[in-house]
CSV table of C-alpha atoms in Angstrom, one decimal:
chain,number,residue,atom,x,y,z
A,1,MET,CA,4.7,-84.5,82.0
A,2,LEU,CA,7.4,-85.0,79.4
A,3,PHE,CA,8.4,-88.5,78.5
A,4,ALA,CA,12.0,-89.4,78.0
A,5,GLU,CA,13.0,-90.4,74.5
A,6,PRO,CA,13.7,-94.1,74.3
A,7,ARG,CA,17.5,-94.3,74.5
A,8,SER,CA,18.1,-97.8,75.8
A,9,SER,CA,20.6,-100.2,74.3
A,10,ARG,CA,17.7,-102.4,73.1
A,11,LEU,CA,14.9,-101.5,70.7
A,12,PRO,CA,12.0,-100.7,73.0
A,13,LEU,CA,8.5,-102.1,72.5
A,14,LEU,CA,5.7,-99.9,71.4
A,15,ASN,CA,3.4,-100.8,74.3
A,16,PHE,CA,5.8,-100.3,77.1
A,17,SER,CA,4.5,-98.8,80.3
A,18,LEU,CA,5.2,-95.2,81.5
A,19,SER,CA,7.5,-96.5,84.2
A,20,ARG,CA,9.6,-98.3,81.6
A,21,ARG,CA,9.6,-95.3,79.3
A,22,ILE,CA,11.1,-92.9,81.8
A,23,GLY,CA,13.0,-95.4,83.9
A,24,MET,CA,16.4,-95.7,82.2
A,25,ALA,CA,16.7,-92.2,80.9
A,26,GLY,CA,15.5,-90.8,84.2
A,27,LEU,CA,17.9,-92.9,86.2
A,28,LEU,CA,20.9,-92.0,84.0
A,29,ALA,CA,20.1,-88.3,84.3
A,30,LEU,CA,19.5,-88.5,88.0
A,31,CYS,CA,22.9,-90.1,88.5
A,32,THR,CA,24.7,-87.6,86.2
A,33,LEU,CA,23.1,-84.5,87.6
A,34,ALA,CA,23.3,-85.6,91.2
A,35,ALA,CA,27.0,-86.1,90.8
A,36,SER,CA,27.8,-82.7,89.1
A,37,HIS,CA,24.8,-80.4,90.0
A,38,PRO,CA,23.2,-81.1,93.3
A,39,SER,CA,20.7,-78.3,92.8
A,40,SER,CA,19.9,-78.9,89.2
A,41,PHE,CA,16.5,-77.7,88.1
A,42,ALA,CA,14.3,-77.2,85.0
A,43,GLN,CA,14.2,-73.8,83.3
A,44,THR,CA,11.4,-72.5,85.5
A,45,PRO,CA,11.6,-74.6,88.6
A,46,SER,CA,9.5,-74.4,91.7
A,47,ALA,CA,11.2,-74.1,95.1
A,48,SER,CA,10.7,-77.8,95.8
A,49,GLN,CA,12.1,-78.8,92.4
A,50,ALA,CA,15.2,-76.7,93.0
A,51,LYS,CA,16.2,-78.9,96.0
A,52,LYS,CA,16.7,-82.1,94.0
A,53,PRO,CA,17.9,-83.2,90.6
A,54,VAL,CA,15.4,-83.9,87.9
A,55,PRO,CA,15.4,-86.3,85.0
A,56,ASP,CA,16.8,-85.2,81.7
A,57,SER,CA,13.4,-85.1,80.1
A,58,LYS,CA,12.5,-82.3,82.3
A,59,SER,CA,15.8,-80.4,82.6
A,60,SER,CA,16.1,-80.0,78.9
A,61,GLY,CA,13.4,-77.3,78.8
A,62,ASP,CA,9.9,-76.2,79.8
A,63,ALA,CA,6.6,-74.9,78.4
A,64,PRO,CA,5.1,-72.2,80.7
A,65,ASP,CA,1.5,-71.2,80.3
A,66,ASP,CA,2.5,-67.6,80.1
A,67,PRO,CA,5.9,-67.1,78.4
A,68,GLY,CA,5.2,-63.4,77.8
A,69,PRO,CA,5.0,-61.5,74.5
A,70,LEU,CA,6.7,-62.4,71.3
A,71,ALA,CA,9.8,-60.4,70.4
A,72,THR,CA,9.3,-57.2,68.4
A,73,ASP,CA,12.9,-56.1,68.3
A,74,ILE,CA,14.2,-58.6,65.8
A,75,SER,CA,14.3,-58.6,62.1
A,76,ALA,CA,14.2,-61.4,59.5
A,77,GLU,CA,16.3,-59.5,57.1
A,78,LEU,CA,19.1,-61.5,55.5
A,79,LYS,CA,21.7,-59.1,56.8
A,80,PRO,CA,24.6,-59.9,59.2
A,81,LYS,CA,23.6,-57.3,61.8
A,82,ALA,CA,20.0,-58.6,62.0
A,83,ILE,CA,21.1,-62.2,62.1
A,84,GLN,CA,23.7,-61.6,64.7
A,85,ALA,CA,21.3,-59.7,66.9
A,86,VAL,CA,18.8,-62.5,67.1
A,87,VAL,CA,21.5,-65.1,67.7
A,88,GLU,CA,22.8,-63.0,70.6
A,89,LYS,CA,19.3,-62.6,72.0
A,90,VAL,CA,18.4,-66.3,72.0
A,91,ALA,CA,21.9,-67.5,73.1
A,92,LYS,CA,21.9,-65.1,76.1
A,93,TRP,CA,18.5,-66.2,77.3
A,94,GLN,CA,19.4,-69.9,76.9
A,95,VAL,CA,22.7,-69.6,78.8
A,96,LYS,CA,21.0,-67.6,81.6
A,97,VAL,CA,18.3,-70.2,82.1
A,98,ALA,CA,20.2,-73.4,81.3
A,99,GLU,CA,23.7,-73.0,82.7
A,100,PRO,CA,22.6,-74.1,86.2
A,101,THR,CA,21.5,-77.4,84.7
A,102,PHE,CA,24.4,-78.0,82.3
A,103,ASN,CA,25.2,-81.7,82.0
A,104,ARG,CA,26.9,-84.2,79.7
A,105,LEU,CA,23.7,-85.7,78.2
A,106,TRP,CA,22.9,-85.6,74.5
A,107,THR,CA,20.3,-82.9,74.9
A,108,TYR,CA,22.8,-80.4,76.2
A,109,ALA,CA,25.5,-81.6,73.9
A,110,ALA,CA,23.5,-80.1,70.9
A,111,LEU,CA,23.2,-76.9,72.8
A,112,TYR,CA,27.0,-76.6,73.3
A,113,ASP,CA,27.4,-77.1,69.6
A,114,GLY,CA,25.1,-74.1,69.1
A,115,LEU,CA,26.7,-72.0,71.7
A,116,LEU,CA,30.1,-72.5,70.1
A,117,ALA,CA,28.6,-71.5,66.8
A,118,ALA,CA,27.0,-68.4,68.4
A,119,SER,CA,30.3,-67.1,69.5
A,120,ARG,CA,31.7,-67.6,66.0
A,121,THR,CA,28.6,-65.7,64.6
A,122,THR,CA,28.6,-62.8,67.0
A,123,GLY,CA,32.2,-62.5,68.1
A,124,ASP,CA,30.9,-62.6,71.7
A,125,PRO,CA,33.1,-65.0,73.7
A,126,GLN,CA,30.6,-65.5,76.5
A,127,PHE,CA,28.9,-68.5,74.9
A,128,ARG,CA,32.1,-70.3,74.1
A,129,ASP,CA,33.3,-69.5,77.6
A,130,ALA,CA,30.2,-71.1,79.1
A,131,VAL,CA,30.9,-74.3,77.3
A,132,LEU,CA,34.6,-74.2,78.1
A,133,LYS,CA,33.9,-73.6,81.8
A,134,PHE,CA,31.6,-76.6,82.0
A,135,SER,CA,34.0,-78.8,80.0
A,136,GLU,CA,36.8,-78.0,82.4
A,137,GLN,CA,34.5,-78.6,85.4
A,138,GLU,CA,33.7,-82.1,83.9
A,139,ASN,CA,37.5,-82.7,83.3
A,140,TRP,CA,36.8,-83.3,79.6
A,141,GLN,CA,35.1,-86.6,80.4
A,142,LEU,CA,32.3,-88.2,78.3
A,143,LEU,CA,29.6,-90.3,79.9
A,144,ASP,CA,30.8,-93.9,79.7
A,145,ASN,CA,28.5,-96.2,81.6
A,146,ARG,CA,26.6,-97.8,78.7
A,147,PHE,CA,29.3,-98.0,75.9
A,148,PRO,CA,28.9,-97.9,72.9
A,149,HIS,CA,25.8,-95.7,73.1
A,150,ALA,CA,26.1,-92.8,70.7
A,151,ASP,CA,24.2,-90.3,72.9
A,152,ASP,CA,26.9,-90.5,75.5
A,153,GLN,CA,29.5,-89.6,73.0
A,154,ALA,CA,27.7,-86.5,71.7
A,155,MET,CA,29.6,-84.1,73.9
A,156,GLY,CA,32.8,-85.1,72.2
A,157,LYS,CA,31.9,-82.7,69.4
A,158,ALA,CA,32.3,-79.7,71.8
A,159,TYR,CA,35.4,-81.1,73.5
A,160,MET,CA,37.1,-81.8,70.1
A,161,GLU,CA,36.1,-78.4,68.8
A,162,LEU,CA,37.6,-76.6,71.8
A,163,TYR,CA,40.7,-78.7,71.4
A,164,LEU,CA,41.1,-78.1,67.7
A,165,SER,CA,40.3,-74.3,67.9
A,166,ASP,CA,43.7,-73.7,69.5
A,167,PRO,CA,46.8,-73.3,67.3
A,168,LYS,CA,48.5,-76.7,66.7
A,169,GLY,CA,51.5,-75.8,68.9
A,170,SER,CA,49.4,-74.9,71.9
A,171,ARG,CA,46.6,-77.5,71.9
A,172,LYS,CA,45.9,-79.0,75.3
A,173,PRO,CA,45.9,-82.9,75.1
A,174,VAL,CA,43.6,-83.2,78.1
A,175,ARG,CA,40.8,-81.8,76.1
A,176,MET,CA,40.7,-84.7,73.7
A,177,ALA,CA,42.2,-87.5,75.7
A,178,ASN,CA,39.1,-89.2,77.1
A,179,THR,CA,37.1,-88.7,73.8
A,180,LYS,CA,40.0,-90.3,71.8
A,181,GLU,CA,40.2,-93.2,74.3
A,182,ILE,CA,36.5,-93.9,73.8
A,183,MET,CA,36.7,-93.6,70.1
A,184,ASP,CA,39.7,-96.0,70.1
A,185,ARG,CA,37.5,-98.5,71.9
A,186,LEU,CA,34.7,-97.9,69.5
A,187,VAL,CA,36.7,-98.5,66.2
A,188,VAL,CA,37.8,-101.9,67.3
A,189,ARG,CA,34.4,-103.0,68.3
A,190,PRO,CA,33.1,-105.8,66.0
A,191,ASP,CA,29.6,-105.4,64.6
A,192,ASP,CA,26.8,-107.3,66.4
A,193,PRO,CA,24.9,-109.1,63.6
A,194,SER,CA,21.7,-109.0,65.8
A,195,LYS,CA,21.7,-105.3,66.3
A,196,LEU,CA,23.0,-102.1,64.6
A,197,LEU,CA,25.4,-99.9,66.5
A,198,TRP,CA,23.5,-96.8,65.5
A,199,TRP,CA,20.0,-98.3,65.5
A,200,TRP,CA,18.2,-94.9,65.7
A,201,CYS,CA,18.7,-92.2,63.1
A,202,ASP,CA,19.4,-89.5,65.7
A,203,ALA,CA,22.7,-91.3,66.4
A,204,LEU,CA,24.1,-90.1,63.1
A,205,TYR,CA,24.3,-86.6,64.7
A,206,MET,CA,25.7,-87.8,68.0
A,207,ALA,CA,28.7,-90.1,67.2
A,208,PRO,CA,29.9,-89.8,63.6
A,209,PRO,CA,31.0,-86.2,63.9
A,210,VAL,CA,33.1,-87.2,66.9
A,211,LEU,CA,34.8,-89.8,64.9
A,212,ALA,CA,35.4,-87.3,62.1
A,213,LYS,CA,36.9,-84.8,64.5
A,214,THR,CA,39.1,-87.4,66.0
A,215,TYR,CA,40.3,-88.1,62.5
A,216,LEU,CA,41.0,-84.4,62.0
A,217,ALA,CA,42.9,-84.2,65.2
A,218,THR,CA,45.0,-87.3,64.6
A,219,GLY,CA,45.2,-87.8,60.9
A,220,ASP,CA,44.4,-91.5,61.4
A,221,LYS,CA,42.0,-92.7,58.7
A,222,LYS,CA,40.7,-95.5,60.9
A,223,TYR,CA,38.2,-93.2,62.5
A,224,LEU,CA,36.7,-92.2,59.1
A,225,ASP,CA,36.8,-95.8,57.9
A,226,TYR,CA,34.8,-97.0,60.9
A,227,MET,CA,32.4,-94.1,60.8
A,228,ASP,CA,31.7,-94.7,57.1
A,229,HIS,CA,31.1,-98.4,57.6
A,230,GLU,CA,28.6,-97.8,60.4
A,231,TRP,CA,26.8,-94.9,58.8
A,232,TRP,CA,25.8,-96.9,55.8
A,233,GLN,CA,24.8,-99.9,57.9
A,234,THR,CA,22.3,-97.5,59.6
A,235,SER,CA,21.3,-96.0,56.2
A,236,LYS,CA,20.6,-99.4,54.7
A,237,ALA,CA,18.2,-100.2,57.6
A,238,LEU,CA,16.5,-96.8,58.0
A,239,TYR,CA,16.8,-94.7,54.9
A,240,ASN,CA,13.9,-94.9,52.4
A,241,GLN,CA,15.4,-94.6,48.9
A,242,GLN,CA,12.0,-93.6,47.5
A,243,ASP,CA,11.0,-90.9,50.0
A,244,HIS,CA,14.6,-89.8,50.7
A,245,LEU,CA,13.9,-89.6,54.4
A,246,TYR,CA,15.0,-91.7,57.5
A,247,PHE,CA,12.7,-93.7,59.7
A,248,ARG,CA,13.5,-92.9,63.3
A,249,ASP,CA,14.2,-96.6,64.0
A,250,GLU,CA,13.0,-100.0,62.9
A,251,ARG,CA,9.7,-99.7,64.9
A,252,TYR,CA,8.5,-97.2,62.4
A,253,LEU,CA,9.2,-99.0,59.2
A,254,THR,CA,5.6,-100.0,58.8
A,255,GLN,CA,3.8,-97.3,60.7
A,256,LYS,CA,1.7,-94.8,58.9
A,257,GLN,CA,0.4,-91.3,59.5
A,258,ALA,CA,-3.3,-90.5,59.6
A,259,ASN,CA,-3.3,-89.7,55.9
A,260,GLY,CA,-1.8,-93.2,55.1
A,261,LYS,CA,1.7,-91.9,54.4
A,262,ASN,CA,4.9,-93.2,56.0
A,263,LEU,CA,5.7,-91.8,59.4
A,264,TYR,CA,8.9,-89.7,59.3
A,265,TRP,CA,9.8,-87.6,62.4
A,266,SER,CA,11.0,-84.0,61.7
A,267,ARG,CA,13.7,-83.8,64.4
A,268,GLY,CA,15.0,-87.3,63.6
A,269,ASN,CA,15.6,-86.2,60.0
A,270,GLY,CA,17.0,-82.9,61.2
A,271,TRP,CA,19.5,-84.8,63.3
A,272,VAL,CA,20.6,-86.7,60.2
A,273,MET,CA,21.1,-83.6,58.1
A,274,GLY,CA,23.0,-82.0,60.9
A,275,GLY,CA,25.2,-85.0,61.1
A,276,LEU,CA,25.8,-84.9,57.4
A,277,VAL,CA,27.0,-81.3,57.7
A,278,LYS,CA,29.4,-82.0,60.5
A,279,VAL,CA,30.8,-85.0,58.7
A,280,LEU,CA,31.1,-83.1,55.4
A,281,GLU,CA,32.8,-80.1,57.1
A,282,ILE,CA,35.7,-82.4,58.0
A,283,MET,CA,35.8,-85.2,55.3
A,284,PRO,CA,38.6,-84.4,52.8
A,285,LYS,CA,37.5,-83.3,49.4
A,286,ASP,CA,39.3,-86.2,47.8
A,287,SER,CA,38.0,-88.8,50.1
A,288,PRO,CA,36.5,-91.8,48.3
A,289,TYR,CA,33.7,-91.7,50.8
A,290,ARG,CA,32.6,-88.1,50.2
A,291,ASP,CA,30.4,-88.6,47.1
A,292,LYS,CA,28.0,-90.9,48.9
A,293,TYR,CA,27.4,-88.3,51.7
A,294,ILE,CA,26.9,-85.5,49.1
A,295,GLU,CA,24.4,-87.6,47.3
A,296,GLN,CA,22.3,-88.4,50.4
A,297,PHE,CA,22.6,-84.8,51.5
A,298,ARG,CA,21.2,-83.6,48.2
A,299,GLN,CA,18.4,-86.2,48.1
A,300,MET,CA,17.3,-85.2,51.6
A,301,ALA,CA,17.5,-81.5,50.9
A,302,GLU,CA,15.3,-81.8,47.8
A,303,GLU,CA,12.7,-83.8,49.7
A,304,VAL,CA,12.7,-81.4,52.7
A,305,LYS,CA,12.4,-78.4,50.3
A,306,SER,CA,9.4,-80.1,48.6
A,307,ILE,CA,7.4,-80.5,51.9
A,308,GLN,CA,8.2,-77.1,53.4
A,309,GLY,CA,5.1,-75.5,55.0
A,310,LYS,CA,3.6,-72.2,53.9
A,311,ASP,CA,5.0,-70.6,57.1
A,312,GLY,CA,8.5,-71.7,56.1
A,313,LEU,CA,8.6,-74.5,58.7
A,314,TRP,CA,8.0,-78.2,59.0
A,315,ARG,CA,5.6,-80.1,61.2
A,316,SER,CA,6.8,-82.9,63.6
A,317,GLY,CA,5.3,-85.5,61.2
A,318,LEU,CA,6.8,-84.6,57.9
A,319,LEU,CA,4.4,-86.1,55.4
A,320,ASP,CA,1.1,-85.3,57.3
A,321,PRO,CA,1.4,-81.7,58.2
A,322,ASP,CA,-2.4,-81.3,58.6
A,323,SER,CA,-2.3,-83.5,61.7
A,324,TYR,CA,-0.1,-81.1,63.6
A,325,GLU,CA,-1.3,-77.6,64.6
A,326,LEU,CA,2.1,-76.1,65.3
A,327,PRO,CA,5.4,-76.1,63.4
A,328,GLU,CA,8.3,-77.9,65.0
A,329,VAL,CA,11.2,-75.6,65.4
A,330,SER,CA,14.0,-78.1,66.3
A,331,GLY,CA,13.6,-80.1,63.1
A,332,SER,CA,13.1,-76.9,61.2
A,333,ALA,CA,16.3,-75.4,62.7
A,334,PHE,CA,18.4,-78.4,61.7
A,335,PHE,CA,17.0,-78.3,58.2
A,336,THR,CA,17.8,-74.6,57.9
A,337,TYR,CA,21.3,-75.2,59.2
A,338,ALA,CA,21.9,-78.0,56.8
A,339,ILE,CA,20.5,-76.3,53.7
A,340,ALA,CA,22.2,-73.0,54.4
A,341,TYR,CA,25.5,-74.9,54.8
A,342,GLY,CA,24.8,-76.6,51.5
A,343,ILE,CA,24.4,-73.3,49.7
A,344,ASN,CA,27.5,-71.8,51.4
A,345,GLU,CA,29.6,-74.8,50.3
A,346,HIS,CA,28.2,-74.9,46.8
A,347,ILE,CA,26.7,-78.3,47.3
A,348,LEU,CA,23.2,-77.0,46.8
A,349,ASP,CA,22.1,-74.5,44.1
A,350,ARG,CA,21.8,-71.0,45.7
A,351,LYS,CA,19.0,-69.9,43.4
A,352,THR,CA,16.9,-73.0,44.2
A,353,TYR,CA,17.5,-73.1,47.9
A,354,LEU,CA,18.0,-69.6,49.1
A,355,PRO,CA,14.2,-69.0,49.2
A,356,VAL,CA,13.8,-72.1,51.4
A,357,VAL,CA,16.1,-70.8,54.1
A,358,GLU,CA,14.9,-67.3,53.9
A,359,LYS,CA,11.4,-68.5,54.6
A,360,SER,CA,12.4,-71.0,57.3
A,361,TRP,CA,14.6,-68.4,59.1
A,362,LYS,CA,11.7,-65.9,59.0
A,363,GLY,CA,9.3,-68.6,60.2
A,364,MET,CA,11.5,-69.5,63.2
A,365,LEU,CA,11.9,-65.9,64.2
A,366,GLU,CA,8.1,-65.7,64.7
A,367,HIS,CA,8.6,-68.1,67.6
A,368,VAL,CA,11.2,-66.0,69.5
A,369,TYR,CA,9.8,-64.3,72.6
A,370,ALA,CA,10.7,-60.9,74.0
A,371,ASP,CA,13.0,-62.3,76.6
A,372,GLY,CA,14.8,-64.5,74.0
A,373,ARG,CA,13.0,-67.8,74.6
A,374,LEU,CA,12.7,-69.9,71.4
A,375,GLY,CA,9.4,-71.7,71.3
A,376,SER,CA,7.5,-74.4,69.4
A,377,ILE,CA,10.2,-77.0,70.1
A,378,GLN,CA,8.9,-80.6,70.6
A,379,PRO,CA,9.9,-82.1,74.0
A,380,VAL,CA,12.1,-85.2,74.2
A,381,ASP,CA,10.4,-87.9,72.1
A,382,ALA,CA,11.1,-90.4,69.4
A,383,GLN,CA,8.1,-89.7,67.1
A,384,PRO,CA,5.9,-86.8,66.0
A,385,GLY,CA,3.8,-85.3,68.8
A,386,LYS,CA,2.0,-82.2,70.0
A,387,PHE,CA,3.2,-79.5,72.4
A,388,LYS,CA,2.6,-75.9,73.5
A,389,PRO,CA,3.7,-72.8,71.6
A,390,SER,CA,6.0,-71.8,74.5
A,391,SER,CA,7.8,-75.2,74.6
A,392,SER,CA,11.5,-74.6,74.5
A,393,HIS,CA,14.3,-77.2,74.8
A,394,VAL,CA,18.0,-76.9,74.7
A,395,TYR,CA,18.7,-79.1,71.6
A,396,GLY,CA,16.3,-77.0,69.5
A,397,VAL,CA,18.1,-73.8,70.6
A,398,GLY,CA,21.4,-75.5,69.7
A,399,GLY,CA,20.1,-76.2,66.2
A,400,PHE,CA,18.8,-72.7,65.8
A,401,LEU,CA,22.1,-71.1,66.8
A,402,MET,CA,23.9,-73.3,64.3
A,403,ALA,CA,21.4,-72.3,61.7
A,404,GLY,CA,22.2,-68.7,62.6
A,405,TYR,CA,25.9,-69.3,62.0
A,406,GLU,CA,25.2,-70.5,58.5
A,407,MET,CA,22.7,-67.8,57.8
A,408,ASN,CA,25.2,-65.2,58.8
A,409,ARG,CA,27.7,-66.8,56.4
A,410,LEU,CA,25.1,-66.7,53.7
A,411,ALA,CA,24.5,-63.0,54.3
A,412,GLY,CA,28.2,-62.3,54.0
A,413,GLY,CA,28.8,-61.9,57.8
A,414,LYS,CA,32.3,-61.7,59.1
A,415,LYS,CA,33.8,-65.0,60.4
A,416,HIS,CA,35.0,-64.8,64.1
C-alpha cells in the first residue's frame, strides 16, 4: 500500500500512526474525487475499485508486477525527432490511463504542466486539449478548503498558462479569475511567526510559480514581492548553505542517512529546481530579485551534477546512493528539466552541463516501457524510499515531459 505524503497544515510527527498518515490526504482526495469523478480509479483498477473513488496516494499511479517489456522503439539521440517521439509515446500512455482520474490535487497539477509542455514539444494539441477540457469541467476553480496550503494552489500554473497562451485581446477572464482571487487573499496574509507558510520544500514548486504568473498576467509587482519574501523565508529554514540542497522540512534537519550524511530527498530538491525554473521564466531580467534565484539555481545545479549516478540518474536519497537499489526518475526528471533550461537560457555553461543532461535523458529512457509507461518513480512520500521498477506516478511523468521540452529546445527543435 502507498502512503500519502504528509501534507497537513501542521508539521507531522515522525511516529504518527498509519491512520493519521493517510487520514487527511485520503479524506481530501475522497471528497474531491467523489465530487468530480464518481468512478475514479487507479491506473490499473480492479472491478471493485472502479466502483468507488480512491485516495490520492493510490490514484496518482501504480506498480504492476508485470508491466510488460521495456521500449525498443525509442532513441536517446539528442535530436528533435527522437526526443519528440519519446515525449509523444509517454504522454499518450499517461493521458490514456490517467484521464479518468484527473483531479485538482497537486499530484495531477504537475502532470498538467508536463502535458502542456508536451504539446509545445510535439505540436500535437491532444495533450493541451486534455488539460483544457478538464479545466473547463472544473470551472477553472482551485481547491480552497485549507487555505493557504500551497498544494491546493498548484493547478493555478496550468490555469494561468492556458489564460496567458491566448493573444492579449482574446484572453478569457474566467480562466484566471479564481486563481487571482486566491492569490489576492494570499498576498495580504501576514506571516505566522510560529510557522512558515511554505514549510516544506515541495511548496516552492506549487505556489511561487502561480504568484509569478499572476504578476505576468496583471503587471502588479505585489505578487512578485510576496513570492520573494516567502521564498527566502523557506530557504533560510531549509536550505543548507554548505551542501547546497534543501531539507524536505524541519523534521529532517538532524536526520542522517546510513552513511552518516545529511538526508536530502531527491524529488524534494527536484521540486525546488523546477520551481526555480518556473519563477526565472517569468521574473524580469532587470528585477532586483533575480540574482538571488540565479545564484541558488547555480549552486544547486553544481551540487546535483557532482552527485549524478553512473547511470545518469539520482537515487531517492541524494547523498547515500548505495542505500537505494533503483534510480528515482521523478527527481531525476526535474533535475534534467532544470539543468537543460539553465543551458538553454545561458545560466549554466553548456560545455560543463550538456554531458549531465545527455546522460540523465538516456538514463530515464531506460525506464520507458513498450506501452509508454515511465517507471522507477517513487510513490507519494516525504523522504527517500524504495519502490518497484514498474512504479509510475503522474507527477514524475509531468517532470519527464517538461524535461523533454527543454531537451528538445537544447537539440534545436522547433517551438510550437
